CSV table of C-alpha atoms in Angstrom, one decimal:
chain,number,residue,atom,x,y,z
B,1,MET,CA,31.8,-182.0,187.1
B,2,SER,CA,34.4,-179.5,186.0
B,3,CYS,CA,36.9,-179.6,183.7
B,4,PRO,CA,40.9,-180.7,184.8
B,5,SER,CA,43.6,-178.9,184.7
B,6,ALA,CA,45.6,-180.8,183.2
B,7,LEU,CA,43.7,-181.6,179.4
B,8,GLU,CA,44.8,-183.9,177.4
B,9,PRO,CA,43.5,-183.8,173.3
B,10,LEU,CA,41.5,-187.4,172.0
B,11,PRO,CA,44.9,-189.1,170.0
B,12,ARG,CA,43.2,-189.4,165.9
B,13,GLU,CA,43.4,-193.4,166.0
B,14,PHE,CA,40.6,-192.8,169.1
B,15,TYR,CA,38.2,-191.5,165.4
B,16,ALA,CA,40.2,-194.4,163.2
B,17,PRO,CA,37.2,-196.8,163.8
B,18,SER,CA,33.5,-195.9,161.9
B,19,ALA,CA,31.4,-193.0,163.4
B,20,ARG,CA,29.2,-195.4,164.7
B,21,THR,CA,31.7,-196.9,167.1
B,22,VAL,CA,33.3,-193.1,168.0
B,23,ALA,CA,29.8,-191.7,168.3
B,24,PRO,CA,28.8,-193.3,172.0
B,25,ARG,CA,32.3,-193.7,172.6
B,26,LEU,CA,32.2,-190.0,172.5
B,27,LEU,CA,29.9,-189.0,175.0
B,28,GLY,CA,31.0,-188.1,177.9
B,29,HIS,CA,34.5,-186.5,176.8
B,30,TYR,CA,34.9,-182.7,176.7
B,31,LEU,CA,34.3,-180.1,173.3
B,32,LEU,CA,36.6,-177.3,174.2
B,33,ARG,CA,36.8,-174.2,172.4
B,34,ARG,CA,40.4,-171.9,172.7
B,35,ASP,CA,40.6,-168.2,172.0
B,36,GLY,CA,44.4,-167.4,173.5
B,37,ASP,CA,44.3,-168.8,176.6
B,38,ASP,CA,41.1,-169.1,177.2
B,39,LEU,CA,39.4,-172.3,177.1
B,40,PHE,CA,35.2,-173.2,177.4
B,41,GLY,CA,33.2,-175.5,176.5
B,42,GLY,CA,31.6,-178.7,178.5
B,43,VAL,CA,30.5,-182.7,178.7
B,44,ILE,CA,29.7,-184.2,175.3
B,45,VAL,CA,26.2,-186.0,176.0
B,46,GLU,CA,24.2,-186.2,172.6
B,47,THR,CA,26.1,-187.6,169.5
B,48,GLU,CA,25.0,-188.8,166.1
B,49,ALA,CA,26.9,-191.0,163.2
B,50,TYR,CA,26.5,-190.3,159.8
B,51,LEU,CA,28.5,-193.5,157.7
B,52,ARG,CA,29.6,-193.9,154.2
B,53,LYS,CA,27.4,-194.5,151.7
B,54,ASP,CA,24.3,-193.7,154.2
B,55,PRO,CA,22.1,-190.8,152.4
B,56,ALA,CA,21.6,-189.1,155.3
B,57,CYS,CA,25.4,-188.5,155.4
B,58,HIS,CA,26.8,-185.2,153.2
B,59,GLY,CA,29.6,-187.8,151.7
B,60,ALA,CA,27.9,-189.8,150.5
B,61,ARG,CA,27.7,-188.5,146.8
B,62,GLY,CA,31.2,-188.1,146.6
B,63,GLN,CA,33.6,-184.9,147.5
B,64,THR,CA,32.7,-181.2,147.4
B,65,PRO,CA,34.3,-178.4,148.4
B,66,ARG,CA,31.8,-178.1,150.7
B,67,ASN,CA,32.7,-181.5,152.5
B,68,GLY,CA,36.0,-182.0,151.6
B,69,VAL,CA,37.1,-182.1,155.5
B,70,MET,CA,35.3,-185.3,155.1
B,71,PHE,CA,37.5,-187.5,153.0
B,72,GLY,CA,40.6,-185.8,154.7
B,73,PRO,CA,42.5,-187.6,158.0
B,74,PRO,CA,40.1,-189.0,161.2
B,75,GLY,CA,40.1,-186.2,163.8
B,76,MET,CA,39.0,-183.1,162.0
B,77,ALA,CA,36.6,-180.7,162.7
B,78,TYR,CA,33.8,-180.8,159.9
B,79,VAL,CA,31.9,-178.0,160.7
B,80,TYR,CA,29.0,-176.6,157.6
B,81,PHE,CA,25.9,-174.7,157.9
B,82,ILE,CA,22.1,-175.0,157.8
B,83,TYR,CA,19.0,-173.7,157.0
B,84,GLY,CA,20.6,-170.8,156.3
B,85,CYS,CA,21.1,-169.7,160.1
B,86,HIS,CA,23.2,-172.4,162.2
B,87,PHE,CA,26.1,-173.9,162.2
B,88,CYS,CA,27.3,-178.0,163.0
B,89,VAL,CA,30.4,-179.5,164.4
B,90,ASN,CA,31.7,-182.7,163.6
B,91,ALA,CA,34.6,-185.3,164.2
B,92,VAL,CA,35.9,-186.8,160.8
B,93,CYS,CA,35.9,-190.7,161.5
B,94,CYS,CA,37.8,-193.4,159.1
B,95,ALA,CA,40.9,-193.7,157.5
B,96,GLU,CA,41.5,-190.9,154.5
B,97,GLY,CA,39.2,-191.2,151.6
B,98,VAL,CA,36.0,-192.3,154.2
B,99,ALA,CA,33.7,-190.3,154.5
B,100,GLU,CA,32.5,-190.5,157.8
B,101,ALA,CA,31.4,-188.3,161.0
B,102,VAL,CA,30.1,-187.5,164.0
B,103,LEU,CA,28.0,-185.0,164.7
B,104,ILE,CA,28.1,-183.8,167.6
B,105,ARG,CA,24.5,-182.8,169.2
B,106,ALA,CA,24.5,-181.1,172.6
B,107,ILE,CA,27.2,-180.4,175.2
B,108,VAL,CA,26.8,-179.5,179.3
B,109,PRO,CA,28.7,-176.5,180.0
B,110,THR,CA,31.8,-177.1,183.0
B,111,ARG,CA,34.3,-174.5,181.8
B,112,GLY,CA,33.8,-170.9,180.9
B,113,VAL,CA,30.3,-170.5,181.3
B,114,GLU,CA,30.4,-167.0,182.0
B,115,ARG,CA,32.0,-166.3,178.2
B,116,MET,CA,29.0,-168.9,177.1
B,117,LEU,CA,26.4,-167.6,178.0
B,118,ARG,CA,27.6,-163.7,176.7
B,119,HIS,CA,27.5,-165.5,173.2
B,120,ARG,CA,24.1,-167.0,173.7
B,121,ALA,CA,21.9,-165.2,176.6
B,122,VAL,CA,19.7,-168.1,177.7
B,123,PRO,CA,18.9,-170.2,180.4
B,124,LEU,CA,21.9,-172.7,181.4
B,125,ARG,CA,19.6,-175.8,180.3
B,126,SER,CA,19.4,-174.3,176.7
B,127,LEU,CA,23.2,-173.4,176.4
B,128,GLY,CA,24.4,-176.2,174.2
B,129,ASN,CA,21.7,-178.4,174.2
B,130,GLY,CA,21.3,-178.6,170.5
B,131,PRO,CA,24.6,-178.5,167.7
B,132,GLY,CA,23.4,-174.8,166.6
B,133,LYS,CA,23.3,-174.3,169.9
B,134,LEU,CA,26.3,-175.3,171.2
B,135,CYS,CA,27.6,-173.6,168.4
B,136,GLN,CA,26.7,-170.6,168.8
B,137,ALA,CA,27.7,-170.8,172.5
B,138,LEU,CA,31.6,-171.9,171.5
B,139,SER,CA,32.0,-169.4,168.6
B,140,ILE,CA,31.7,-172.2,166.3
B,141,ASN,CA,31.4,-171.0,162.3
B,142,ARG,CA,32.8,-172.5,158.9
B,143,GLN,CA,36.1,-170.9,159.2
B,144,LEU,CA,37.0,-174.2,161.8
B,145,ASP,CA,36.3,-176.4,158.9
B,146,GLY,CA,39.6,-178.3,158.9
B,147,THR,CA,40.7,-177.7,162.8
B,148,ASP,CA,42.7,-180.6,164.0
B,149,LEU,CA,40.7,-182.1,167.0
B,150,CYS,CA,44.0,-183.8,168.9
B,151,THR,CA,45.7,-180.8,169.3
B,152,LEU,CA,45.4,-179.2,172.4
B,153,ASP,CA,46.4,-175.5,171.3
B,154,SER,CA,43.7,-176.2,168.4
B,155,PRO,CA,41.0,-173.8,168.4
B,156,LEU,CA,38.6,-176.4,168.9
B,157,VAL,CA,39.6,-179.9,170.7
B,158,ILE,CA,38.2,-182.9,172.1
B,159,ALA,CA,39.4,-183.8,175.4
B,160,ARG,CA,39.9,-186.8,177.4
B,161,ASN,CA,37.7,-187.1,180.9
B,162,PRO,CA,39.8,-189.0,182.9
B,163,ASP,CA,36.5,-189.4,184.9
B,164,TRP,CA,34.7,-190.3,182.2
B,165,ARG,CA,32.9,-193.6,183.3
B,166,GLN,CA,32.0,-191.5,186.3
B,167,CYS,CA,30.9,-188.6,184.1
B,168,ARG,CA,28.4,-191.1,181.4
B,169,ARG,CA,26.9,-192.8,185.4
B,170,GLN,CA,26.5,-188.9,186.7
B,171,HIS,CA,24.4,-187.8,183.7
B,172,GLY,CA,23.6,-191.6,181.9
B,173,PRO,CA,21.9,-194.3,181.5
B,174,LEU,CA,23.4,-194.3,177.5
B,175,ARG,CA,20.3,-194.5,175.3
B,176,LYS,CA,20.2,-194.7,171.2
B,177,SER,CA,16.9,-193.6,168.9
B,178,VAL,CA,16.8,-192.5,165.5
B,179,ARG,CA,18.5,-189.3,164.2
B,180,ILE,CA,16.6,-186.5,164.6
B,181,GLY,CA,15.3,-183.6,162.2
B,182,ILE,CA,16.7,-185.8,158.3
B,183,THR,CA,14.2,-186.8,155.8
B,184,ARG,CA,16.9,-189.8,154.5
B,185,ALA,CA,17.8,-192.8,156.4
B,186,ALA,CA,16.2,-192.1,159.2
B,187,ASP,CA,15.2,-195.2,160.6
B,188,LEU,CA,18.3,-196.1,161.5
B,189,PRO,CA,19.2,-195.6,165.2
B,190,LEU,CA,22.9,-193.6,165.2
B,191,ARG,CA,21.5,-191.3,167.7
B,192,PHE,CA,23.4,-191.7,171.6
B,193,PHE,CA,23.3,-190.0,174.4
B,194,LEU,CA,23.5,-189.7,178.0
B,195,ALA,CA,19.5,-189.6,178.8
B,196,GLY,CA,20.2,-188.6,182.6
B,197,SER,CA,22.0,-185.1,181.5
B,198,ALA,CA,21.1,-181.4,182.5
B,199,ALA,CA,21.4,-180.6,178.1
B,200,GLU,CA,18.5,-183.6,177.9
Protein backbone atom coordinates (compact mmCIF):
# COMPACT_ATOMS: atom_id res chain seq x y z
CA MET A 1 0.00 0.00 0.00
CA SER A 2 1.62 3.26 -1.13
CA CYS A 3 1.12 6.74 0.32
CA PRO A 4 -1.66 8.82 -1.25
CA SER A 5 -0.59 11.72 -3.45
CA ALA A 6 -2.51 14.23 -1.29
CA LEU A 7 -1.13 14.03 2.23
CA GLU A 8 -2.67 15.60 5.32
CA PRO A 9 -0.84 15.75 8.68
CA LEU A 10 -2.61 14.44 11.75
CA PRO A 11 -3.83 17.53 13.65
CA ARG A 12 -2.38 18.62 16.97
CA GLU A 13 -5.53 17.61 18.83
CA PHE A 14 -4.85 14.00 17.78
CA TYR A 15 -1.96 14.02 20.28
CA ALA A 16 -3.82 15.77 23.10
CA PRO A 17 -4.92 12.57 24.92
CA SER A 18 -2.63 10.35 26.96
CA ALA A 19 0.11 8.45 25.13
CA ARG A 20 -1.73 5.29 26.22
CA THR A 21 -4.60 6.34 23.94
CA VAL A 22 -2.52 7.80 21.10
CA ALA A 23 -0.10 4.86 20.73
CA PRO A 24 -2.58 2.33 19.27
CA ARG A 25 -4.31 5.04 17.21
CA LEU A 26 -1.05 5.89 15.41
CA LEU A 27 -0.82 2.39 13.96
CA GLY A 28 -1.67 2.51 10.26
CA HIS A 29 -0.76 6.17 9.71
CA TYR A 30 2.40 7.37 7.91
CA LEU A 31 5.71 8.53 9.35
CA LEU A 32 7.41 10.58 6.63
CA ARG A 33 10.76 12.34 6.31
CA ARG A 34 11.05 15.39 4.05
CA ASP A 35 14.18 16.43 2.19
CA GLY A 36 13.25 19.34 -0.08
CA ASP A 37 10.43 18.08 -2.29
CA ASP A 38 11.29 14.47 -1.51
CA LEU A 39 9.13 12.54 0.99
CA PHE A 40 10.03 9.05 2.12
CA GLY A 41 8.86 6.75 4.89
CA GLY A 42 6.11 4.27 5.63
CA VAL A 43 3.23 2.94 7.69
CA ILE A 44 3.62 2.91 11.47
CA VAL A 45 3.11 -0.67 12.68
CA GLU A 46 4.57 -0.68 16.21
CA THR A 47 4.50 1.86 19.05
CA GLU A 48 5.08 2.10 22.79
CA ALA A 49 3.47 4.53 25.24
CA TYR A 50 5.47 6.32 27.95
CA LEU A 51 3.34 7.99 30.60
CA ARG A 52 3.63 10.64 33.31
CA LYS A 53 4.94 9.13 36.56
CA ASP A 54 6.04 6.10 34.52
CA PRO A 55 9.52 5.15 35.79
CA ALA A 56 10.56 4.24 32.22
CA CYS A 57 9.50 7.66 30.85
CA HIS A 58 12.31 10.16 30.26
CA GLY A 59 10.20 12.92 31.81
CA ALA A 60 9.40 11.09 35.05
CA ARG A 61 12.14 12.85 37.04
CA GLY A 62 11.44 16.32 35.70
CA GLN A 63 12.51 18.56 32.86
CA THR A 64 16.10 18.62 31.60
CA PRO A 65 17.81 20.03 28.49
CA ARG A 66 17.62 16.55 26.96
CA ASN A 67 13.90 15.92 27.47
CA GLY A 68 12.57 19.48 27.29
CA VAL A 69 10.50 18.83 24.17
CA MET A 70 8.42 16.30 26.12
CA PHE A 71 7.13 19.14 28.32
CA GLY A 72 6.12 21.27 25.33
CA PRO A 73 2.97 21.19 23.23
CA PRO A 74 1.65 17.91 21.81
CA GLY A 75 2.41 16.87 18.25
CA MET A 76 6.14 17.57 18.41
CA ALA A 77 8.96 15.09 17.77
CA TYR A 78 11.11 14.10 20.73
CA VAL A 79 14.34 12.56 19.42
CA TYR A 80 16.97 11.10 21.72
CA PHE A 81 20.25 9.20 21.40
CA ILE A 82 20.61 5.82 23.09
CA TYR A 83 23.34 3.23 23.69
CA GLY A 84 25.83 5.60 22.07
CA CYS A 85 24.77 4.54 18.58
CA HIS A 86 21.01 4.83 17.91
CA PHE A 87 18.44 7.60 17.63
CA CYS A 88 14.79 7.06 18.60
CA VAL A 89 11.82 9.21 17.61
CA ASN A 90 8.70 9.86 19.68
CA ALA A 91 5.47 11.82 19.26
CA VAL A 92 4.82 14.09 22.26
CA CYS A 93 1.34 13.75 23.77
CA CYS A 94 -0.85 15.49 26.39
CA ALA A 95 -1.06 19.14 27.35
CA GLU A 96 1.98 21.37 27.61
CA GLY A 97 3.80 20.73 30.88
CA VAL A 98 2.87 17.02 30.97
CA ALA A 99 5.64 14.69 29.80
CA GLU A 100 4.14 11.81 27.83
CA ALA A 101 5.20 10.45 24.44
CA VAL A 102 4.77 7.58 22.01
CA LEU A 103 7.92 5.83 20.82
CA ILE A 104 7.61 4.80 17.17
CA ARG A 105 9.17 1.35 17.09
CA ALA A 106 8.61 0.14 13.51
CA ILE A 107 7.37 1.13 10.07
CA VAL A 108 6.65 -0.75 6.86
CA PRO A 109 8.37 1.25 4.06
CA THR A 110 5.91 2.45 1.42
CA ARG A 111 7.38 5.60 -0.13
CA GLY A 112 10.91 6.39 -1.29
CA VAL A 113 12.15 2.90 -0.49
CA GLU A 114 15.21 3.30 -2.72
CA ARG A 115 16.18 6.44 -0.78
CA MET A 116 15.82 4.60 2.51
CA LEU A 117 17.92 1.68 1.26
CA ARG A 118 20.75 4.11 0.51
CA HIS A 119 20.74 5.05 4.17
CA ARG A 120 20.43 1.48 5.37
CA ALA A 121 21.49 -1.27 2.94
CA VAL A 122 19.60 -4.26 4.33
CA PRO A 123 16.79 -6.58 3.20
CA LEU A 124 13.50 -4.69 2.90
CA ARG A 125 11.96 -6.57 5.85
CA SER A 126 14.71 -5.22 8.12
CA LEU A 127 14.64 -1.64 6.85
CA GLY A 128 12.38 -0.18 9.54
CA ASN A 129 11.65 -2.97 12.01
CA GLY A 130 13.09 -1.27 15.07
CA PRO A 131 13.28 2.26 16.51
CA GLY A 132 16.98 2.74 15.74
CA LYS A 133 16.67 1.10 12.34
CA LEU A 134 13.83 3.34 11.16
CA CYS A 135 15.68 6.44 12.34
CA GLN A 136 18.73 5.38 10.34
CA ALA A 137 16.61 4.68 7.25
CA LEU A 138 14.88 8.07 7.56
CA SER A 139 18.00 10.05 8.58
CA ILE A 140 16.43 11.07 11.88
CA ASN A 141 18.82 12.54 14.45
CA ARG A 142 18.85 15.04 17.32
CA GLN A 143 18.66 17.94 14.87
CA LEU A 144 15.00 16.94 14.40
CA ASP A 145 14.26 17.11 18.14
CA GLY A 146 11.38 19.57 18.52
CA THR A 147 10.19 19.22 14.93
CA ASP A 148 6.48 19.90 14.43
CA LEU A 149 4.86 16.66 13.27
CA CYS A 150 1.62 18.47 12.41
CA THR A 151 2.94 20.56 9.51
CA LEU A 152 3.26 19.03 6.04
CA ASP A 153 6.31 21.08 5.07
CA SER A 154 8.11 19.98 8.25
CA PRO A 155 11.22 17.77 7.85
CA LEU A 156 9.34 15.08 9.79
CA VAL A 157 5.58 14.59 9.67
CA ILE A 158 2.97 12.02 10.66
CA ALA A 159 0.36 11.99 7.91
CA ARG A 160 -3.18 10.66 8.01
CA ASN A 161 -3.82 7.46 6.08
CA PRO A 162 -7.19 7.84 4.30
CA ASP A 163 -7.30 4.03 4.07
CA TRP A 164 -6.48 3.67 7.78
CA ARG A 165 -9.04 0.97 8.57
CA GLN A 166 -8.14 -1.08 5.49
CA CYS A 167 -4.45 -0.73 6.30
CA ARG A 168 -4.97 -1.96 9.86
CA ARG A 169 -6.94 -4.94 8.57
CA GLN A 170 -4.19 -5.68 6.03
CA HIS A 171 -1.37 -5.56 8.59
CA GLY A 172 -3.36 -6.68 11.65
CA PRO A 173 -4.54 -7.93 13.95
CA LEU A 174 -3.78 -5.30 16.59
CA ARG A 175 -1.94 -6.76 19.57
CA LYS A 176 -0.47 -5.34 22.76
CA SER A 177 2.28 -6.55 25.06
CA VAL A 178 4.81 -5.36 27.60
CA ARG A 179 7.43 -2.92 26.33
CA ILE A 180 10.77 -4.11 24.97
CA GLY A 181 14.32 -3.45 26.16
CA ILE A 182 13.54 -1.68 29.43
CA THR A 183 14.00 -2.66 33.08
CA ARG A 184 11.77 -0.11 34.85
CA ALA A 185 7.99 -0.69 34.71
CA ALA A 186 8.72 -3.57 32.34
CA ASP A 187 5.43 -5.28 33.21
CA LEU A 188 3.14 -2.58 31.81
CA PRO A 189 1.26 -3.63 28.62
CA LEU A 190 2.04 -0.43 26.70
CA ARG A 191 3.46 -1.82 23.44
CA PHE A 192 1.03 -1.91 20.50
CA PHE A 193 1.65 -3.52 17.12
CA LEU A 194 0.03 -4.84 13.96
CA ALA A 195 0.96 -8.49 14.20
CA GLY A 196 0.64 -9.30 10.50
CA SER A 197 2.97 -6.58 9.26
CA ALA A 198 6.15 -7.27 7.33
CA ALA A 199 8.13 -5.44 10.04
CA GLU A 200 6.92 -7.68 12.85
